């Protein structure tokens, strides 16, 4: 599930969020999202459905299990696409890196949102 992590304690629409709380993207409208990102109080994040968040005001349990970020990248991108995107994001790696290792590198460097955003288009 795509959403946001609170970088600090914030209050939005009468709801208090503590630092590191997950905020579902369903909670924020586009204008609020842009404003909070501009203020640098939230950051884009990905959370697997079924994990418990500190903020349960908007938590919803979905019976269907979503794929992990690693599985999503593996299923939706070719190795060359991952390498080109990683290079564009400034990541350094050997030219003969395996698909599994480039995915791990992308996740370790918190660059998966770049690829996940492409899937939403």
PDB file of C-alpha atoms in Angstrom, residues 17-114:
ATOM      1  CA  UNK A  17       0.144  11.737  13.738  1.00  0.00           C
ATOM      2  CA  UNK A  18       3.293  10.856  15.627  1.00  0.00           C
ATOM      3  CA  UNK A  19       6.725  10.652  14.049  1.00  0.00           C
ATOM      4  CA  UNK A  20       7.035   7.478  11.906  1.00  0.00           C
ATOM      5  CA  UNK A  21       3.255   6.896  11.731  1.00  0.00           C
ATOM      6  CA  UNK A  22       2.061   5.506   8.397  1.00  0.00           C
ATOM      7  CA  UNK A  23      -0.537   7.681   6.669  1.00  0.00           C
ATOM      8  CA  UNK A  24      -2.486   5.938   3.927  1.00  0.00           C
ATOM      9  CA  UNK A  25      -2.638   7.779   0.611  1.00  0.00           C
ATOM     10  CA  UNK A  26      -6.425   7.343   0.835  1.00  0.00           C
ATOM     11  CA  UNK A  27      -6.453   9.787   3.765  1.00  0.00           C
ATOM     12  CA  UNK A  28      -4.789  12.688   1.946  1.00  0.00           C
ATOM     13  CA  UNK A  29      -6.226  14.536  -1.006  1.00  0.00           C
ATOM     14  CA  UNK A  30      -3.816  15.700  -3.709  1.00  0.00           C
ATOM     15  CA  UNK A  31      -3.603  19.268  -2.405  1.00  0.00           C
ATOM     16  CA  UNK A  32      -2.859  18.139   1.173  1.00  0.00           C
ATOM     17  CA  UNK A  33      -0.289  15.657  -0.092  1.00  0.00           C
ATOM     18  CA  UNK A  34       1.563  18.352  -2.051  1.00  0.00           C
ATOM     19  CA  UNK A  35       1.463  20.783   0.873  1.00  0.00           C
ATOM     20  CA  UNK A  36       2.754  18.271   3.427  1.00  0.00           C
ATOM     21  CA  UNK A  37       5.485  17.072   1.048  1.00  0.00           C
ATOM     22  CA  UNK A  38       6.486  20.694   0.373  1.00  0.00           C
ATOM     23  CA  UNK A  39       6.663  21.354   4.121  1.00  0.00           C
ATOM     24  CA  UNK A  40       8.884  18.255   4.364  1.00  0.00           C
ATOM     25  CA  UNK A  41       6.826  16.715   7.194  1.00  0.00           C
ATOM     26  CA  UNK A  42       5.936  13.507   5.310  1.00  0.00           C
ATOM     27  CA  UNK A  43       7.746  11.230   2.884  1.00  0.00           C
ATOM     28  CA  UNK A  44       6.425   8.694   0.402  1.00  0.00           C
ATOM     29  CA  UNK A  45       6.507   5.140   1.642  1.00  0.00           C
ATOM     30  CA  UNK A  46       5.282   1.644   0.898  1.00  0.00           C
ATOM     31  CA  UNK A  47       3.745  -0.671   3.483  1.00  0.00           C
ATOM     32  CA  UNK A  48       2.539  -4.201   3.069  1.00  0.00           C
ATOM     33  CA  UNK A  49      -1.131  -4.645   3.883  1.00  0.00           C
ATOM     34  CA  UNK A  50      -1.629  -6.505   7.129  1.00  0.00           C
ATOM     35  CA  UNK A  51       1.172  -4.844   9.083  1.00  0.00           C
ATOM     36  CA  UNK A  52       0.080  -2.883  12.130  1.00  0.00           C
ATOM     37  CA  UNK A  53       0.561   0.868  12.046  1.00  0.00           C
ATOM     38  CA  UNK A  54       0.774   3.183  15.017  1.00  0.00           C
ATOM     39  CA  UNK A  55      -2.110   5.196  13.638  1.00  0.00           C
ATOM     40  CA  UNK A  56      -5.173   3.006  13.409  1.00  0.00           C
ATOM     41  CA  UNK A  57      -7.663   5.814  12.747  1.00  0.00           C
ATOM     42  CA  UNK A  58      -7.717   4.924   9.064  1.00  0.00           C
ATOM     43  CA  UNK A  59      -6.294   1.400   9.148  1.00  0.00           C
ATOM     44  CA  UNK A  60      -8.194  -1.012   6.988  1.00  0.00           C
ATOM     45  CA  UNK A  61      -7.597  -4.731   6.734  1.00  0.00           C
ATOM     46  CA  UNK A  62      -7.698  -6.084   3.218  1.00  0.00           C
ATOM     47  CA  UNK A  63      -8.064  -9.808   2.819  1.00  0.00           C
ATOM     48  CA  UNK A  64      -6.046  -9.857  -0.356  1.00  0.00           C
ATOM     49  CA  UNK A  65      -2.322  -9.863   0.273  1.00  0.00           C
ATOM     50  CA  UNK A  66      -0.271  -7.374  -1.689  1.00  0.00           C
ATOM     51  CA  UNK A  67       3.057  -8.235  -3.196  1.00  0.00           C
ATOM     52  CA  UNK A  68       6.230  -7.063  -1.527  1.00  0.00           C
ATOM     53  CA  UNK A  69       8.193  -4.265  -3.140  1.00  0.00           C
ATOM     54  CA  UNK A  70      10.811  -6.770  -4.267  1.00  0.00           C
ATOM     55  CA  UNK A  71       8.213  -8.965  -5.976  1.00  0.00           C
ATOM     56  CA  UNK A  72       6.549  -5.936  -7.565  1.00  0.00           C
ATOM     57  CA  UNK A  73       9.808  -4.704  -9.071  1.00  0.00           C
ATOM     58  CA  UNK A  74      10.740  -8.208 -10.214  1.00  0.00           C
ATOM     59  CA  UNK A  75       7.407  -8.827 -11.934  1.00  0.00           C
ATOM     60  CA  UNK A  76       6.972  -5.418 -13.559  1.00  0.00           C
ATOM     61  CA  UNK A  77      10.440  -4.389 -14.722  1.00  0.00           C
ATOM     62  CA  UNK A  78      13.111  -5.872 -16.954  1.00  0.00           C
ATOM     63  CA  UNK A  79      16.722  -5.818 -15.662  1.00  0.00           C
ATOM     64  CA  UNK A  80      17.686  -3.115 -18.178  1.00  0.00           C
ATOM     65  CA  UNK A  81      14.820  -0.874 -17.015  1.00  0.00           C
ATOM     66  CA  UNK A  82      15.915  -1.286 -13.397  1.00  0.00           C
ATOM     67  CA  UNK A  83      19.551  -0.564 -14.276  1.00  0.00           C
ATOM     68  CA  UNK A  84      18.647   2.533 -16.306  1.00  0.00           C
ATOM     69  CA  UNK A  85      16.416   3.870 -13.531  1.00  0.00           C
ATOM     70  CA  UNK A  86      18.998   3.139 -10.839  1.00  0.00           C
ATOM     71  CA  UNK A  87      21.697   4.884 -12.864  1.00  0.00           C
ATOM     72  CA  UNK A  88      19.376   7.874 -13.369  1.00  0.00           C
ATOM     73  CA  UNK A  89      18.864   8.001  -9.581  1.00  0.00           C
ATOM     74  CA  UNK A  90      22.633   8.109  -9.038  1.00  0.00           C
ATOM     75  CA  UNK A  91      23.172   4.564  -7.793  1.00  0.00           C
ATOM     76  CA  UNK A  92      26.491   2.937  -8.646  1.00  0.00           C
ATOM     77  CA  UNK A  93      26.818  -0.741  -9.540  1.00  0.00           C
ATOM     78  CA  UNK A  94      28.720  -3.143 -11.779  1.00  0.00           C
ATOM     79  CA  UNK A  95      27.439  -3.453 -15.336  1.00  0.00           C
ATOM     80  CA  UNK A  96      26.881  -7.192 -14.957  1.00  0.00           C
ATOM     81  CA  UNK A  97      24.794  -6.932 -11.769  1.00  0.00           C
ATOM     82  CA  UNK A  98      21.984  -9.478 -11.493  1.00  0.00           C
ATOM     83  CA  UNK A  99      18.323  -8.481 -11.445  1.00  0.00           C
ATOM     84  CA  UNK A 100      17.980  -9.703  -7.849  1.00  0.00           C
ATOM     85  CA  UNK A 101      20.956  -7.608  -6.712  1.00  0.00           C
ATOM     86  CA  UNK A 102      19.857  -4.436  -8.526  1.00  0.00           C
ATOM     87  CA  UNK A 103      16.434  -4.757  -6.877  1.00  0.00           C
ATOM     88  CA  UNK A 104      18.104  -5.172  -3.469  1.00  0.00           C
ATOM     89  CA  UNK A 105      20.290  -2.119  -4.160  1.00  0.00           C
ATOM     90  CA  UNK A 106      17.246  -0.041  -5.124  1.00  0.00           C
ATOM     91  CA  UNK A 107      15.366  -1.054  -1.958  1.00  0.00           C
ATOM     92  CA  UNK A 108      18.393  -0.542   0.331  1.00  0.00           C
ATOM     93  CA  UNK A 109      18.799   3.001  -0.986  1.00  0.00           C
ATOM     94  CA  UNK A 110      15.085   3.816  -0.595  1.00  0.00           C
ATOM     95  CA  UNK A 111      14.660   4.413  -4.335  1.00  0.00           C
ATOM     96  CA  UNK A 112      11.773   1.973  -4.897  1.00  0.00           C
ATOM     97  CA  UNK A 113       9.185   4.796  -4.915  1.00  0.00           C
ATOM     98  CA  UNK A 114      10.635   5.993  -8.249  1.00  0.00           C
TER      99      UNK A 114
END
